[in-house]
Amino acid sequence: LENNGVDITNIDGAVFNNFASGNRSGIIGGYLNECALSATGNSIILSTGCLLLHGIRVKITEVESVVMSSTPSQDTRYQLIAQVIVDTAGTVEFSLFAQSIQSLIQDSFLIDGMGTYQIEIGQFTHTTLGTITDIVKTANVIYGATNVDLNEISASVQDARSQAQS
C-alpha cells in the first residue's frame, strides 16, 4: 500500500514504469535529445535523454561517450549497449559499453529480484582507419499512451458487427 512512511523501493518504481510502458524498453520519446547517436573519431557518442530498461529509468543528463581504443584489422560491426545490474540488495548499477554483435542479457529481475538487463541503443562500424561510421539507432523510442477511449472503440466494433450481421 502506498502510504506515508511506507518504503517504496526503486524496484517497486521499476515495476510500475514497466507496466506503464507496456513492458517496453528503449528511449523515452520527447525528452531532451532522445539519446541521439553520433561519432567523433574513434568515439561513439550518446546524447542526453532518458532510457527505460525493464522499468528502470536512466537519465542521461550529460553526453556520454565510449572510446574504441584499438584499430581493427578489418571493418567491424559493434553494438552500443545500455545495461543495468540489480544486485541481491536491490541496488542498481548502470553502464554503457560497446561489444561485438551478440545476444542480449535480459534477466527477469522484476520477478527474480536481481539480474542483468541490456538493451541495444544502436549499431556502428569501427573501420580500419580507427573511425566510427554507419551509425544506426536501433532502440525503440517509447511514447506515452494516447487518450483513446477503449470502451468507445469496443462499442463501435460491436455496432459494426451487428450491422454486418443484419
GROMACS .gro file of C-alpha atoms in nm:
model
  166
    1LEU     CA    1   0.000   0.000   0.000
    2GLU     CA    2   0.137   0.339  -0.094
    3ASN     CA    3   0.109   0.542   0.222
    4ASN     CA    4   0.310   0.791   0.428
    5GLY     CA    5   0.601   0.621   0.597
    6VAL     CA    6   0.586   0.313   0.373
    7ASP     CA    7   0.908   0.233   0.186
    8ILE     CA    8   0.854   0.225  -0.191
    9THR     CA    9   1.173   0.085  -0.342
   10ASN     CA   10   1.340   0.151  -0.675
   11ILE     CA   11   1.225  -0.194  -0.788
   12ASP     CA   12   0.864  -0.102  -0.697
   13GLY     CA   13   0.909   0.202  -0.922
   14ALA     CA   14   1.053  -0.016  -1.198
   15VAL     CA   15   0.751  -0.247  -1.178
   16PHE     CA   16   0.517   0.049  -1.231
   17ASN     CA   17   0.732   0.201  -1.508
   18ASN     CA   18   0.742  -0.136  -1.685
   19PHE     CA   19   0.363  -0.165  -1.658
   20ALA     CA   20   0.309   0.194  -1.777
   21SER     CA   21   0.535   0.141  -2.080
   22GLY     CA   22   0.351  -0.175  -2.183
   23ASN     CA   23   0.655  -0.387  -2.095
   24ARG     CA   24   0.869  -0.197  -2.347
   25SER     CA   25   1.230  -0.094  -2.305
   26GLY     CA   26   1.400   0.179  -2.503
   27ILE     CA   27   1.432   0.556  -2.519
   28ILE     CA   28   1.160   0.779  -2.373
   29GLY     CA   29   1.039   0.999  -2.658
   30GLY     CA   30   1.019   1.375  -2.639
   31TYR     CA   31   1.274   1.413  -2.359
   32LEU     CA   32   1.591   1.617  -2.415
   33ASN     CA   33   1.770   1.486  -2.729
   34GLU     CA   34   1.614   1.137  -2.723
   35CYS     CA   35   1.961   0.981  -2.680
   36ALA     CA   36   2.074   1.077  -3.031
   37LEU     CA   37   2.386   0.896  -3.153
   38SER     CA   38   2.687   1.046  -3.326
   39ALA     CA   39   3.060   0.986  -3.356
   40THR     CA   40   3.380   1.183  -3.334
   41GLY     CA   41   3.692   0.998  -3.447
   42ASN     CA   42   3.704   0.672  -3.254
   43SER     CA   43   3.429   0.765  -3.003
   44ILE     CA   44   3.061   0.678  -3.024
   45ILE     CA   45   2.857   0.950  -2.852
   46LEU     CA   46   2.520   0.916  -2.677
   47SER     CA   47   2.338   1.246  -2.634
   48THR     CA   48   2.103   1.339  -2.350
   49GLY     CA   49   1.771   1.169  -2.289
   50CYS     CA   50   1.611   0.903  -2.074
   51LEU     CA   51   1.641   0.527  -2.114
   52LEU     CA   52   1.395   0.272  -1.981
   53LEU     CA   53   1.547  -0.071  -1.917
   54HIS     CA   54   1.282  -0.318  -1.798
   55GLY     CA   55   1.126  -0.035  -1.595
   56ILE     CA   56   1.449   0.116  -1.460
   57ARG     CA   57   1.477   0.482  -1.569
   58VAL     CA   58   1.826   0.605  -1.655
   59LYS     CA   59   1.853   0.979  -1.714
   60ILE     CA   60   2.139   1.078  -1.942
   61THR     CA   61   2.191   1.441  -1.842
   62GLU     CA   62   2.534   1.485  -1.999
   63VAL     CA   63   2.674   1.348  -2.324
   64GLU     CA   64   2.826   1.000  -2.275
   65SER     CA   65   3.094   0.855  -2.498
   66VAL     CA   66   3.252   0.516  -2.548
   67VAL     CA   67   3.603   0.521  -2.691
   68MET     CA   68   3.714   0.239  -2.919
   69SER     CA   69   4.077   0.209  -2.810
   70SER     CA   70   4.226  -0.021  -3.075
   71THR     CA   71   4.205  -0.015  -3.453
   72PRO     CA   72   4.057  -0.333  -3.604
   73SER     CA   73   4.234  -0.524  -3.883
   74GLN     CA   74   3.903  -0.525  -4.075
   75ASP     CA   75   3.592  -0.310  -4.052
   76THR     CA   76   3.393  -0.447  -3.757
   77ARG     CA   77   3.028  -0.401  -3.659
   78TYR     CA   78   2.952  -0.328  -3.290
   79GLN     CA   79   2.651  -0.274  -3.066
   80LEU     CA   80   2.623   0.014  -2.819
   81ILE     CA   81   2.474  -0.147  -2.509
   82ALA     CA   82   2.298   0.012  -2.210
   83GLN     CA   83   2.298  -0.223  -1.911
   84VAL     CA   84   2.154  -0.227  -1.561
   85ILE     CA   85   2.252  -0.479  -1.297
   86VAL     CA   86   2.029  -0.526  -0.993
   87ASP     CA   87   2.207  -0.697  -0.702
   88THR     CA   88   2.051  -0.900  -0.419
   89ALA     CA   89   2.004  -0.584  -0.210
   90GLY     CA   90   1.808  -0.417  -0.493
   91THR     CA   91   2.090  -0.174  -0.573
   92VAL     CA   92   2.101  -0.076  -0.941
   93GLU     CA   93   2.422  -0.014  -1.136
   94PHE     CA   94   2.422   0.132  -1.490
   95SER     CA   95   2.687   0.100  -1.761
   96LEU     CA   96   2.723   0.189  -2.127
   97PHE     CA   97   2.965  -0.004  -2.348
   98ALA     CA   98   3.032  -0.138  -2.698
   99GLN     CA   99   3.054  -0.505  -2.783
  100SER     CA  100   3.065  -0.719  -3.095
  101ILE     CA  101   2.717  -0.819  -3.211
  102GLN     CA  102   2.573  -1.085  -2.982
  103SER     CA  103   2.260  -1.181  -2.790
  104LEU     CA  104   2.148  -0.951  -2.512
  105ILE     CA  105   2.112  -1.049  -2.147
  106GLN     CA  106   1.758  -0.978  -2.029
  107ASP     CA  107   1.704  -1.137  -1.688
  108SER     CA  108   1.362  -1.111  -1.523
  109PHE     CA  109   1.481  -0.912  -1.221
  110LEU     CA  110   1.129  -0.784  -1.156
  111ILE     CA  111   1.039  -1.145  -1.077
  112ASP     CA  112   1.371  -1.284  -0.952
  113GLY     CA  113   1.471  -0.972  -0.754
  114MET     CA  114   1.815  -0.948  -0.917
  115GLY     CA  115   1.985  -0.982  -1.252
  116THR     CA  116   2.118  -0.806  -1.559
  117TYR     CA  117   1.917  -0.635  -1.830
  118GLN     CA  118   2.059  -0.496  -2.154
  119ILE     CA  119   1.919  -0.307  -2.449
  120GLU     CA  120   2.091  -0.224  -2.774
  121ILE     CA  121   2.094   0.152  -2.825
  122GLY     CA  122   2.245   0.125  -3.171
  123GLN     CA  123   2.498  -0.031  -3.401
  124PHE     CA  124   2.803   0.114  -3.572
  125THR     CA  125   3.108   0.015  -3.774
  126HIS     CA  126   3.462   0.066  -3.642
  127THR     CA  127   3.681   0.098  -3.950
  128THR     CA  128   4.042   0.002  -4.015
  129LEU     CA  129   4.117   0.376  -4.011
  130GLY     CA  130   4.001   0.385  -3.647
  131THR     CA  131   3.693   0.594  -3.720
  132ILE     CA  132   3.330   0.514  -3.648
  133THR     CA  133   3.082   0.513  -3.935
  134ASP     CA  134   2.742   0.377  -4.034
  135ILE     CA  135   2.569   0.461  -3.703
  136VAL     CA  136   2.213   0.330  -3.671
  137LYS     CA  137   1.995   0.388  -3.363
  138THR     CA  138   1.811   0.061  -3.303
  139ALA     CA  139   1.644   0.116  -2.965
  140ASN     CA  140   1.269   0.174  -2.965
  141VAL     CA  141   1.160   0.529  -2.893
  142ILE     CA  142   0.871   0.498  -2.649
  143TYR     CA  143   0.590   0.749  -2.641
  144GLY     CA  144   0.314   0.757  -2.380
  145ALA     CA  145  -0.036   0.627  -2.419
  146THR     CA  146  -0.295   0.816  -2.615
  147ASN     CA  147  -0.625   0.943  -2.482
  148VAL     CA  148  -0.818   0.687  -2.688
  149ASP     CA  149  -1.124   0.553  -2.504
  150LEU     CA  150  -1.111   0.175  -2.549
  151ASN     CA  151  -1.474   0.144  -2.438
  152GLU     CA  152  -1.579   0.362  -2.734
  153ILE     CA  153  -1.372   0.152  -2.974
  154SER     CA  154  -1.524  -0.168  -2.836
  155ALA     CA  155  -1.878  -0.027  -2.874
  156SER     CA  156  -1.801   0.080  -3.233
  157VAL     CA  157  -1.672  -0.268  -3.320
  158GLN     CA  158  -1.984  -0.428  -3.170
  159ASP     CA  159  -2.208  -0.188  -3.367
  160ALA     CA  160  -2.022  -0.271  -3.689
  161ARG     CA  161  -2.060  -0.645  -3.624
  162SER     CA  162  -2.434  -0.604  -3.557
  163GLN     CA  163  -2.479  -0.408  -3.882
  164ALA     CA  164  -2.279  -0.665  -4.080
  165GLN     CA  165  -2.497  -0.949  -3.948
  166SER     CA  166  -2.826  -0.777  -4.036
   0.00000   0.00000   0.00000
